[in-house]
Amino acid sequence: MRVPFIYIIRNLVARRLTTALTAGGMALVVYVFATVLMLSAGLKATLIATGQDDNVLVIRRGSQTEVQSGIDRMQAGVVESLPDILVGQDGLPLVSKEPVVLINLPKRGSGKPSNVVIRGVTPRGLTLRPQVHIIEGRMFRPGTAEVVAGASIATGFRGAALGETLRFASRDWTVVGVFDAARTGFASEIWGDAEQMMQAFRRVGFSALIFKLTESDRFDAVKQTIESDPRLTLEAKRETRFYADQSEALSTFINYLGTTISVIFSIGAIIGAMITMYASVASRTAEIGTLRALGFSRGSILTAFLGESLLLGLLGGVIGLTGAAFMQALSISTTNFQTFAEIAFRFVLTPGIVAAALLFALAMGFVGGFLPAARAARLKIVDALRAA
Amino acid sequence: MYFLRLVVKNALRHKLRTTLTIVGIVVAISAFGLLRTVIDAWYAGANASSSARLVTRNAVSLVFSLPLTYAQRIRQMPGVTAVSWANWFGGVYVSERNFFPQFAIDAPTYLEIYPEFLLSAEERKAFLTDRQGAIVGRKLALQYGWKTGDQIPLRGTIFPGTWTFNLRGIYDGATKTTAESQMFFHWAYLNESVKKRLPRRGDQIGVLIEQLKDPDQAAAVSQAIDSTFRNSLAETLTETENAFQLGFVSMSEAILLAIQAVSFVVIVIIMAVMANTMAMTARERGSEYATLKALGFGGGFVALLIFGESLLIAAIGGVAGIALTFPLANAFREALGTFFPIFYVSDETVGLQLGAALVVGVVAAIFPAWRASRLPVVEGLRAIA
């Protein structure tokens, strides 16, 4: 015979303050747990979406990031003439040779400087990244000191909004457009004409080469060709892989920190649940005795109390998740340790995170409720009835 | 005196509940301390900086270098007593996981400007005379088991190729805020090899460090330096060492703010747990409090009893939590290796922990104390838990 579910719920309602405090503690833990997972998921989503699977990115061997890399024109010429590169509508291979540098810009709110990626692109570079389109103003004209800014940069940094000017490399650059990059890492970059950038920054070489493959599965062959050519000291990566690698350190850091904090916090919340459940058992000793006398088995008493504790956990989990869901409206902008450049990303709530957070909340309820429930189930009928 | 005994006896009545609450507070207070220490570690570089040093870098960003000739120009400026320079090397030791900062320095001048890196006279001489020599901090040497005379290979990310250095000395920090996880080697050696392979990148330096005669002149001297190089190919930005270091910290500000927020959340969580304990305790003892009142004790006395009990539990938990923070921070430092060069629990953190524990104790007792003090005697006597 099972203890009715309504009995469990009404027990929680009867002790409103205690229930609210316990569930509130758990809700905060679940909130922290979920936001951290959302942050790390958001970072991954941003950087993975930045790449296209059939695009290949070439940088100098061992340089890890585009900014540290350098490719001279001779090497670029060799890569450009590879047979597996898709030919564009103008009959030329779809290769973009790009200088990428960092500049220091003050943030709009605090005025504190941070590093922003400046990328010199060519018309072909735009073809290679169909996810980028202008939302305000227009594209820069090649051969001029005009730039376009990613949406996150335009709102986040001084002088980067439409119509404003930025000063770097001894020149003034006018922002003539703002582009949306569909939540990719490009939204945290400023783009200008590649040749203009090369001259302004006095570069003789490019930072990275990006090209499109004729067929996606030719990648291994192309990689082999590039990396075994003695004239080239370069390495090739799929664009998707390249950007995923760049998010690794930051996302691992967020994950480690978040998991450690969640585990420590959950100890506090579990203790809270335990105290509540022990008190619940102690104050209802006579009631438990009555239930047993009525014929409810030890098993059903155990289930009833565990159910109460799980319900507490679930309540906390749902409240915490609801709070965390509101975080999706926010985006966060920070420096990626690996590239040393600013990156903006959002909190992303995935079904996996919802499941993980609810499971976590139920686990807290279970661990916190098990010992008190076992004590309730072990009570002897006679002793329990006498307790009143 | 009997008041204190009553408080202690009350606290010990539900041993299990009190123990659980104390454990909760211990966990929360030590977690709070650990998080504050992580934040402190971030700011450690800035706190350890000297106000008598300026750092000059390329105005565009740190990615761009400055020509070596700037060092000579700056050395002649009034108010500057010494000039040195350094390049960030960004090498990888065996695998990417082993991150530690490496700088190519102009050793004779650098060691003079940074007296906090303590080297024995022999080690110093050995380092200065070996072109391929390097020195590392004590902590770094311990982590990788390096001894003087070892060869350390680094794979360059900014400067291509594999570079091998001879370890000539292990330095100690003058204070515990000195970073002991850095590696220094000769800029001249780096420059020589770079010139051979990439002549265009020769004679370039990352940052210039100036020693000032008088720290009060910092603003005037940095302005003088920057205006000297205005409109040149490499415009400069000069700031105090402290501001330079804080620039790095502010880049991860979003993460720091999150950690800071979370460190307060843990206190709020434990406040909820503690408030729950006190609420239950007070509710169960409704009839006792009523009896006390019937005997002539005032509502204030009852409230004081509850506050006393709450503060006692919070204080025990707080002190134990602070005591636990130190071994925890040590373990954390071991686990993270050189990620945070400086990692120790500051006095300020201990103070904050103590304050947090007391606040938790007081806040948890407010509502139950208020309720118990106002409870009419008749109702209290009738109440059953």
mmCIF file of N, CA and C in Angstrom, chain A residues 15 17-18 21-22 25 28-29 32 60 62-64 67-68 101-104 107 110 112-115 167-170 201-204 250 253-254 257 260-261 264-265 267-269 271-272 274-276 278-279 283 332-335 337 340 342 375, chain B residues 16-17 20-21 23-24 27 31 34-35 42 57 59-64 92 96 155-160 200-201 231-233 235 247-248 250-255 259 262 265-266 268-270 272-273 275-277 279-280 283-284 339 367 371 385:
data_model
loop_
_atom_site.group_PDB
_atom_site.id
_atom_site.type_symbol
_atom_site.label_atom_id
_atom_site.label_comp_id
_atom_site.label_asym_id
_atom_site.label_seq_id
_atom_site.Cartn_x
_atom_site.Cartn_y
_atom_site.Cartn_z
ATOM 1 N N ARG A 15 4.680 23.223 6.246
ATOM 2 C CA ARG A 15 5.861 23.938 6.761
ATOM 3 C C ARG A 15 6.362 24.892 5.695
ATOM 4 N N LEU A 17 7.597 28.055 5.570
ATOM 5 C CA LEU A 17 8.854 28.798 5.705
ATOM 6 C C LEU A 17 10.042 27.867 5.472
ATOM 7 N N THR A 18 10.005 26.719 6.171
ATOM 8 C CA THR A 18 11.099 25.766 6.043
ATOM 9 C C THR A 18 11.233 25.260 4.608
ATOM 10 N N LEU A 21 12.747 28.012 2.437
ATOM 11 C CA LEU A 21 14.178 28.235 2.676
ATOM 12 C C LEU A 21 15.008 27.108 2.077
ATOM 13 N N THR A 22 14.553 25.870 2.287
ATOM 14 C CA THR A 22 15.317 24.734 1.776
ATOM 15 C C THR A 22 15.331 24.721 0.254
ATOM 16 N N GLY A 25 17.512 27.513 -1.136
ATOM 17 C CA GLY A 25 18.941 27.181 -1.148
ATOM 18 C C GLY A 25 19.293 26.307 -2.334
ATOM 19 N N LEU A 28 19.250 28.208 -5.661
ATOM 20 C CA LEU A 28 20.453 29.001 -5.925
ATOM 21 C C LEU A 28 21.564 28.116 -6.467
ATOM 22 N N VAL A 29 21.711 26.917 -5.884
ATOM 23 C CA VAL A 29 22.754 26.002 -6.356
ATOM 24 C C VAL A 29 22.481 25.605 -7.804
ATOM 25 N N VAL A 32 23.290 28.470 -10.188
ATOM 26 C CA VAL A 32 24.723 28.613 -10.481
ATOM 27 C C VAL A 32 25.179 27.490 -11.411
ATOM 28 N N ARG A 60 50.902 29.608 -39.823
ATOM 29 C CA ARG A 60 52.273 29.127 -39.669
ATOM 30 C C ARG A 60 52.317 28.011 -38.629
ATOM 31 N N GLY A 62 52.782 25.750 -35.641
ATOM 32 C CA GLY A 62 53.105 26.008 -34.241
ATOM 33 C C GLY A 62 52.599 27.343 -33.715
ATOM 34 N N SER A 63 51.936 28.131 -34.551
ATOM 35 C CA SER A 63 51.600 29.470 -34.075
ATOM 36 C C SER A 63 50.268 29.534 -33.327
ATOM 37 N N GLN A 64 49.462 28.492 -33.377
ATOM 38 C CA GLN A 64 48.229 28.392 -32.578
ATOM 39 C C GLN A 64 47.126 29.387 -32.915
ATOM 40 N N VAL A 67 46.754 35.590 -35.011
ATOM 41 C CA VAL A 67 47.528 36.787 -34.718
ATOM 42 C C VAL A 67 49.025 36.479 -34.646
ATOM 43 N N GLN A 68 49.373 35.308 -34.124
ATOM 44 C CA GLN A 68 50.791 34.966 -33.983
ATOM 45 C C GLN A 68 51.387 34.454 -35.284
ATOM 46 N N VAL A 101 45.367 41.353 -36.884
ATOM 47 C CA VAL A 101 46.134 41.922 -35.769
ATOM 48 C C VAL A 101 45.185 42.261 -34.623
ATOM 49 N N LEU A 102 45.784 42.582 -33.489
ATOM 50 C CA LEU A 102 44.988 43.012 -32.342
ATOM 51 C C LEU A 102 45.217 44.489 -32.131
ATOM 52 N N ILE A 103 44.181 45.238 -31.810
ATOM 53 C CA ILE A 103 44.401 46.608 -31.357
ATOM 54 C C ILE A 103 43.688 46.806 -30.030
ATOM 55 N N ASN A 104 44.186 47.769 -29.301
ATOM 56 C CA ASN A 104 43.683 48.079 -27.973
ATOM 57 C C ASN A 104 42.611 49.151 -28.083
ATOM 58 N N LYS A 107 36.620 50.238 -23.763
ATOM 59 C CA LYS A 107 35.225 49.799 -23.739
ATOM 60 C C LYS A 107 34.319 50.998 -23.549
ATOM 61 N N SER A 110 33.147 51.405 -19.314
ATOM 62 C CA SER A 110 34.142 51.650 -18.281
ATOM 63 C C SER A 110 35.356 52.405 -18.808
ATOM 64 N N LYS A 112 37.820 51.012 -19.963
ATOM 65 C CA LYS A 112 38.985 50.147 -19.804
ATOM 66 C C LYS A 112 39.334 49.503 -21.139
ATOM 67 N N PRO A 113 40.622 49.439 -21.460
ATOM 68 C CA PRO A 113 40.988 48.908 -22.777
ATOM 69 C C PRO A 113 40.939 47.385 -22.837
ATOM 70 N N SER A 114 40.612 46.893 -24.026
ATOM 71 C CA SER A 114 40.679 45.462 -24.263
ATOM 72 C C SER A 114 41.132 45.257 -25.702
ATOM 73 N N ASN A 115 41.584 44.031 -26.003
ATOM 74 C CA ASN A 115 42.105 43.766 -27.342
ATOM 75 C C ASN A 115 40.996 43.350 -28.292
ATOM 76 N N ARG A 167 41.033 55.454 -34.396
ATOM 77 C CA ARG A 167 42.380 55.803 -34.802
ATOM 78 C C ARG A 167 43.322 54.677 -34.419
ATOM 79 N N PHE A 168 43.939 54.083 -35.423
ATOM 80 C CA PHE A 168 45.016 53.128 -35.148
ATOM 81 C C PHE A 168 45.948 53.107 -36.348
ATOM 82 N N ALA A 169 47.165 52.633 -36.116
ATOM 83 C CA ALA A 169 48.188 52.582 -37.147
ATOM 84 C C ALA A 169 48.346 53.942 -37.836
ATOM 85 N N SER A 170 48.407 55.011 -37.067
ATOM 86 C CA SER A 170 48.606 56.385 -37.548
ATOM 87 C C SER A 170 47.581 56.838 -38.579
ATOM 88 N N PHE A 201 49.686 48.674 -41.227
ATOM 89 C CA PHE A 201 50.427 47.998 -40.160
ATOM 90 C C PHE A 201 51.826 47.590 -40.607
ATOM 91 N N ARG A 202 52.208 47.977 -41.809
ATOM 92 C CA ARG A 202 53.530 47.679 -42.361
ATOM 93 C C ARG A 202 53.856 46.197 -42.283
ATOM 94 N N ARG A 203 52.937 45.412 -42.788
ATOM 95 C CA ARG A 203 53.152 43.972 -42.838
ATOM 96 C C ARG A 203 53.567 43.601 -44.244
ATOM 97 N N VAL A 204 54.502 42.664 -44.363
ATOM 98 C CA VAL A 204 54.802 42.181 -45.700
ATOM 99 C C VAL A 204 54.146 40.822 -45.924
ATOM 100 N N LEU A 250 39.359 28.373 -22.460
ATOM 101 C CA LEU A 250 38.385 29.179 -21.728
ATOM 102 C C LEU A 250 37.198 28.324 -21.293
ATOM 103 N N PHE A 253 38.192 26.046 -18.500
ATOM 104 C CA PHE A 253 38.322 26.821 -17.269
ATOM 105 C C PHE A 253 36.952 27.075 -16.649
ATOM 106 N N ILE A 254 36.009 27.517 -17.500
ATOM 107 C CA ILE A 254 34.660 27.808 -16.999
ATOM 108 C C ILE A 254 34.031 26.536 -16.438
ATOM 109 N N LEU A 257 35.792 25.489 -13.046
ATOM 110 C CA LEU A 257 35.423 26.410 -11.993
ATOM 111 C C LEU A 257 33.967 26.178 -11.589
ATOM 112 N N THR A 260 33.380 22.760 -9.770
ATOM 113 C CA THR A 260 33.891 22.803 -8.404
ATOM 114 C C THR A 260 32.941 23.596 -7.516
ATOM 115 N N ILE A 261 32.564 24.769 -7.993
ATOM 116 C CA ILE A 261 31.678 25.619 -7.198
ATOM 117 C C ILE A 261 30.339 24.921 -6.951
ATOM 118 N N ILE A 264 30.676 22.181 -4.311
ATOM 119 C CA ILE A 264 30.821 22.724 -2.958
ATOM 120 C C ILE A 264 29.473 23.271 -2.470
ATOM 121 N N PHE A 265 28.803 24.024 -3.358
ATOM 122 C CA PHE A 265 27.525 24.603 -2.985
ATOM 123 C C PHE A 265 26.503 23.521 -2.668
ATOM 124 N N ILE A 267 26.890 20.744 -1.356
ATOM 125 C CA ILE A 267 27.053 20.200 0.000
ATOM 126 C C ILE A 267 26.203 21.017 0.966
ATOM 127 N N GLY A 268 26.280 22.340 0.825
ATOM 128 C CA GLY A 268 25.479 23.212 1.673
ATOM 129 C C GLY A 268 23.988 22.941 1.521
ATOM 130 N N ALA A 269 23.549 22.828 0.274
ATOM 131 C CA ALA A 269 22.123 22.624 0.023
ATOM 132 C C ALA A 269 21.658 21.260 0.518
ATOM 133 N N ILE A 271 22.911 19.608 3.008
ATOM 134 C CA ILE A 271 22.802 19.703 4.467
ATOM 135 C C ILE A 271 21.497 20.384 4.854
ATOM 136 N N GLY A 272 21.145 21.425 4.096
ATOM 137 C CA GLY A 272 19.880 22.098 4.344
ATOM 138 C C GLY A 272 18.703 21.150 4.231
ATOM 139 N N MET A 274 18.794 17.936 4.518
ATOM 140 C CA MET A 274 18.878 16.929 5.571
ATOM 141 C C MET A 274 18.274 17.444 6.871
ATOM 142 N N ILE A 275 18.659 18.699 7.202
ATOM 143 C CA ILE A 275 18.132 19.282 8.432
ATOM 144 C C ILE A 275 16.606 19.333 8.368
ATOM 145 N N THR A 276 16.096 19.810 7.254
ATOM 146 C CA THR A 276 14.651 19.913 7.083
ATOM 147 C C THR A 276 13.979 18.557 7.221
ATOM 148 N N TYR A 278 15.150 15.747 8.610
ATOM 149 C CA TYR A 278 15.266 15.185 9.951
ATOM 150 C C TYR A 278 14.216 15.802 10.868
ATOM 151 N N ALA A 279 14.075 17.143 10.749
ATOM 152 C CA ALA A 279 13.089 17.829 11.586
ATOM 153 C C ALA A 279 11.687 17.341 11.255
ATOM 154 N N SER A 283 9.309 15.632 14.092
ATOM 155 C CA SER A 283 8.066 16.232 14.560
ATOM 156 C C SER A 283 6.855 15.388 14.172
ATOM 157 N N ILE A 332 27.818 38.045 -22.661
ATOM 158 C CA ILE A 332 28.969 38.354 -21.840
ATOM 159 C C ILE A 332 30.154 38.543 -22.775
ATOM 160 N N SER A 333 31.016 39.470 -22.441
ATOM 161 C CA SER A 333 32.148 39.760 -23.310
ATOM 162 C C SER A 333 33.408 39.721 -22.464
ATOM 163 N N THR A 334 34.351 38.891 -22.847
ATOM 164 C CA THR A 334 35.568 38.776 -22.056
ATOM 165 C C THR A 334 36.729 38.418 -22.968
ATOM 166 N N THR A 335 37.937 38.385 -22.408
ATOM 167 C CA THR A 335 39.106 38.062 -23.214
ATOM 168 C C THR A 335 39.328 36.557 -23.226
ATOM 169 N N PHE A 337 41.713 33.644 -23.284
ATOM 170 C CA PHE A 337 43.139 33.539 -22.920
ATOM 171 C C PHE A 337 43.988 33.104 -24.107
ATOM 172 N N PHE A 340 43.895 35.964 -26.814
ATOM 173 C CA PHE A 340 44.185 37.243 -26.195
ATOM 174 C C PHE A 340 43.278 38.327 -26.748
ATOM 175 N N GLU A 342 39.179 39.920 -27.480
ATOM 176 C CA GLU A 342 37.841 40.002 -26.913
ATOM 177 C C GLU A 342 36.905 39.044 -27.656
ATOM 178 N N ARG A 375 15.626 6.665 8.733
ATOM 179 C CA ARG A 375 15.335 6.712 10.159
ATOM 180 C C ARG A 375 13.817 6.576 10.389
ATOM 181 N N LEU B 16 22.658 16.444 16.224
ATOM 182 C CA LEU B 16 22.764 16.149 14.793
ATOM 183 C C LEU B 16 22.518 17.420 13.980
ATOM 184 N N ARG B 17 21.445 18.131 14.334
ATOM 185 C CA ARG B 17 21.090 19.320 13.556
ATOM 186 C C ARG B 17 22.179 20.377 13.662
ATOM 187 N N LEU B 20 25.181 19.324 11.625
ATOM 188 C CA LEU B 20 24.953 19.515 10.190
ATOM 189 C C LEU B 20 25.052 20.993 9.808
ATOM 190 N N THR B 21 24.457 21.838 10.640
ATOM 191 C CA THR B 21 24.501 23.273 10.334
ATOM 192 C C THR B 21 25.934 23.779 10.349
ATOM 193 N N VAL B 23 28.638 22.067 9.834
ATOM 194 C CA VAL B 23 29.342 21.565 8.647
ATOM 195 C C VAL B 23 28.999 22.440 7.440
ATOM 196 N N GLY B 24 27.718 22.774 7.314
ATOM 197 C CA GLY B 24 27.301 23.632 6.206
ATOM 198 C C GLY B 24 28.027 24.973 6.220
ATOM 199 N N VAL B 27 31.691 24.579 5.202
ATOM 200 C CA VAL B 27 31.832 24.449 3.752
ATOM 201 C C VAL B 27 31.679 25.815 3.083
ATOM 202 N N ALA B 31 34.596 27.882 1.200
ATOM 203 C CA ALA B 31 34.416 28.121 -0.236
ATOM 204 C C ALA B 31 34.496 29.615 -0.527
ATOM 205 N N LEU B 34 38.086 30.638 -0.411
ATOM 206 C CA LEU B 34 38.829 30.139 -1.564
ATOM 207 C C LEU B 34 38.544 30.994 -2.798
ATOM 208 N N LEU B 35 37.277 31.343 -2.985
ATOM 209 C CA LEU B 35 36.909 32.166 -4.142
ATOM 210 C C LEU B 35 37.538 33.553 -4.047
ATOM 211 N N TRP B 42 44.333 36.906 -9.015
ATOM 212 C CA TRP B 42 44.255 37.588 -10.304
ATOM 213 C C TRP B 42 44.905 38.970 -10.213
ATOM 214 N N ARG B 57 54.765 50.494 -24.029
ATOM 215 C CA ARG B 57 54.493 49.505 -25.070
ATOM 216 C C ARG B 57 53.996 50.216 -26.308
ATOM 217 N N ALA B 59 51.541 51.665 -28.864
ATOM 218 C CA ALA B 59 50.203 52.190 -28.585
ATOM 219 C C ALA B 59 49.102 51.365 -29.240
ATOM 220 N N VAL B 60 49.416 50.688 -30.344
ATOM 221 C CA VAL B 60 48.361 49.937 -31.031
ATOM 222 C C VAL B 60 47.911 48.768 -30.178
ATOM 223 N N SER B 61 48.821 47.896 -29.791
ATOM 224 C CA SER B 61 48.539 46.818 -28.845
ATOM 225 C C SER B 61 49.836 46.089 -28.577
ATOM 226 N N LEU B 62 49.791 45.159 -27.652
ATOM 227 C CA LEU B 62 51.016 44.447 -27.270
ATOM 228 C C LEU B 62 51.550 43.560 -28.385
ATOM 229 N N VAL B 63 50.714 43.283 -29.387
ATOM 230 C CA VAL B 63 51.152 42.433 -30.491
ATOM 231 C C VAL B 63 52.255 43.134 -31.293
ATOM 232 N N PHE B 64 52.242 44.479 -31.269
ATOM 233 C CA PHE B 64 53.230 45.222 -32.038
ATOM 234 C C PHE B 64 54.433 45.566 -31.165
ATOM 235 N N VAL B 92 56.246 26.897 -25.743
ATOM 236 C CA VAL B 92 55.519 25.767 -25.162
ATOM 237 C C VAL B 92 56.541 24.768 -24.656
ATOM 238 N N GLU B 96 51.076 21.993 -24.521
ATOM 239 C CA GLU B 96 50.391 23.261 -24.284
ATOM 240 C C GLU B 96 49.903 23.397 -22.841
ATOM 241 N N ARG B 155 59.258 25.208 -27.447
ATOM 242 C CA ARG B 155 58.819 25.326 -28.834
ATOM 243 C C ARG B 155 58.172 26.701 -28.993
ATOM 244 N N GLY B 156 58.732 27.495 -29.897
ATOM 245 C CA GLY B 156 58.244 28.867 -30.039
ATOM 246 C C GLY B 156 56.918 28.934 -30.764
ATOM 247 N N THR B 157 56.026 29.783 -30.293
ATOM 248 C CA THR B 157 54.781 30.004 -31.039
ATOM 249 C C THR B 157 54.864 31.333 -31.790
ATOM 250 N N ILE B 158 55.529 32.317 -31.180
ATOM 251 C CA ILE B 158 55.683 33.619 -31.834
ATOM 252 C C ILE B 158 56.992 33.616 -32.620
ATOM 253 N N PHE B 159 58.026 33.017 -32.033
ATOM 254 C CA PHE B 159 59.321 32.886 -32.684
ATOM 255 C C PHE B 159 59.482 31.423 -33.063
ATOM 256 N N PRO B 160 59.341 31.099 -34.360
ATOM 257 C CA PRO B 160 59.277 29.692 -34.762
ATOM 258 C C PRO B 160 60.531 28.908 -34.400
ATOM 259 N N ARG B 200 63.839 41.237 -40.859
ATOM 260 C CA ARG B 200 62.907 42.330 -40.639
ATOM 261 C C ARG B 200 62.444 42.422 -39.184
ATOM 262 N N ARG B 201 62.475 41.280 -38.503
ATOM 263 C CA ARG B 201 61.956 41.291 -37.134
ATOM 264 C C ARG B 201 63.056 41.486 -36.092
ATOM 265 N N ASN B 231 53.462 60.396 -33.618
ATOM 266 C CA ASN B 231 53.572 60.490 -35.072
ATOM 267 C C ASN B 231 54.773 59.744 -35.650
ATOM 268 N N SER B 232 55.378 58.873 -34.843
ATOM 269 C CA SER B 232 56.428 58.025 -35.415
ATOM 270 C C SER B 232 55.765 56.733 -35.890
ATOM 271 N N LEU B 233 56.572 55.844 -36.481
ATOM 272 C CA LEU B 233 56.010 54.588 -36.975
ATOM 273 C C LEU B 233 55.505 53.718 -35.833
ATOM 274 N N GLU B 235 54.132 54.481 -32.312
ATOM 275 C CA GLU B 235 53.750 55.362 -31.215
ATOM 276 C C GLU B 235 53.701 54.541 -29.930
ATOM 277 N N GLY B 247 45.569 46.408 -16.560
ATOM 278 C CA GLY B 247 45.023 46.284 -17.908
ATOM 279 C C GLY B 247 44.726 44.834 -18.245
ATOM 280 N N PHE B 248 45.639 43.939 -17.828
ATOM 281 C CA PHE B 248 45.414 42.510 -18.080
ATOM 282 C C PHE B 248 44.235 42.000 -17.267
ATOM 283 N N SER B 250 41.672 43.638 -16.160
ATOM 284 C CA SER B 250 40.355 44.131 -16.586
ATOM 285 C C SER B 250 39.852 43.375 -17.814
ATOM 286 N N MET B 251 40.765 42.732 -18.553
ATOM 287 C CA MET B 251 40.316 41.966 -19.719
ATOM 288 C C MET B 251 39.452 40.783 -19.311
ATOM 289 N N SER B 252 39.723 40.211 -18.154
ATOM 290 C CA SER B 252 38.909 39.076 -17.709
ATOM 291 C C SER B 252 37.908 39.538 -16.674
ATOM 292 N N GLU B 253 37.570 40.813 -16.706
ATOM 293 C CA GLU B 253 36.716 41.382 -15.672
ATOM 294 C C GLU B 253 35.373 40.651 -15.551
ATOM 295 N N ALA B 254 34.824 40.267 -16.714
ATOM 296 C CA ALA B 254 33.509 39.613 -16.685
ATOM 297 C C ALA B 254 33.574 38.348 -15.836
ATOM 298 N N ILE B 255 34.663 37.572 -16.012
ATOM 299 C CA ILE B 255 34.806 36.334 -15.251
ATOM 300 C C ILE B 255 35.012 36.640 -13.769
ATOM 301 N N ILE B 259 32.826 35.406 -10.531
ATOM 302 C CA ILE B 259 33.342 34.693 -9.354
ATOM 303 C C ILE B 259 32.969 35.454 -8.089
ATOM 304 N N VAL B 262 29.374 34.895 -7.336
ATOM 305 C CA VAL B 262 29.161 33.539 -6.850
ATOM 306 C C VAL B 262 29.631 33.406 -5.405
ATOM 307 N N VAL B 265 26.881 34.411 -3.416
ATOM 308 C CA VAL B 265 25.750 33.486 -3.494
ATOM 309 C C VAL B 265 25.910 32.373 -2.450
ATOM 310 N N VAL B 266 27.158 31.884 -2.283
ATOM 311 C CA VAL B 266 27.359 30.789 -1.333
ATOM 312 C C VAL B 266 26.985 31.246 0.075
ATOM 313 N N VAL B 268 24.671 33.487 0.735
ATOM 314 C CA VAL B 268 23.209 33.543 0.772
ATOM 315 C C VAL B 268 22.628 32.138 0.965
ATOM 316 N N ILE B 269 23.224 31.155 0.280
ATOM 317 C CA ILE B 269 22.737 29.777 0.422
ATOM 318 C C ILE B 269 22.824 29.334 1.878
ATOM 319 N N ILE B 270 23.987 29.584 2.479
ATOM 320 C CA ILE B 270 24.161 29.106 3.847
ATOM 321 C C ILE B 270 23.276 29.898 4.803
ATOM 322 N N ALA B 272 20.272 30.772 4.087
ATOM 323 C CA ALA B 272 18.979 30.096 4.006
ATOM 324 C C ALA B 272 18.984 28.849 4.884
ATOM 325 N N VAL B 273 20.076 28.072 4.830
ATOM 326 C CA VAL B 273 20.165 26.845 5.621
ATOM 327 C C VAL B 273 20.116 27.165 7.110
ATOM 328 N N ALA B 275 19.058 29.967 8.570
ATOM 329 C CA ALA B 275 17.777 30.557 8.953
ATOM 330 C C ALA B 275 16.741 29.455 9.156
ATOM 331 N N ASN B 276 16.815 28.450 8.314
ATOM 332 C CA ASN B 276 15.922 27.298 8.422
ATOM 333 C C ASN B 276 16.117 26.608 9.771
ATOM 334 N N THR B 277 17.377 26.367 10.120
ATOM 335 C CA THR B 277 17.674 25.729 11.401
ATOM 336 C C THR B 277 17.096 26.537 12.558
ATOM 337 N N ALA B 279 14.749 28.806 12.526
ATOM 338 C CA ALA B 279 13.290 28.876 12.490
ATOM 339 C C ALA B 279 12.683 27.624 13.108
ATOM 340 N N MET B 280 13.260 26.457 12.758
ATOM 341 C CA MET B 280 12.741 25.193 13.303
ATOM 342 C C MET B 280 12.948 25.138 14.802
ATOM 343 N N ARG B 283 10.566 27.356 16.605
ATOM 344 C CA ARG B 283 9.193 26.887 16.563
ATOM 345 C C ARG B 283 8.975 25.748 17.556
ATOM 346 N N GLU B 284 9.982 24.860 17.625
ATOM 347 C CA GLU B 284 9.857 23.719 18.532
ATOM 348 C C GLU B 284 9.826 24.142 19.997
ATOM 349 N N PHE B 339 49.510 28.180 -12.853
ATOM 350 C CA PHE B 339 48.460 28.999 -13.460
ATOM 351 C C PHE B 339 48.324 30.325 -12.710
ATOM 352 N N PHE B 367 14.344 36.804 12.226
ATOM 353 C CA PHE B 367 12.927 36.493 12.136
ATOM 354 C C PHE B 367 12.435 35.627 13.307
ATOM 355 N N ARG B 371 9.748 36.806 16.216
ATOM 356 C CA ARG B 371 8.500 36.093 16.426
ATOM 357 C C ARG B 371 8.384 35.610 17.873
ATOM 358 N N ALA B 385 4.929 21.525 18.942
ATOM 359 C CA ALA B 385 5.882 21.663 17.837
ATOM 360 C C ALA B 385 5.355 21.021 16.565
#
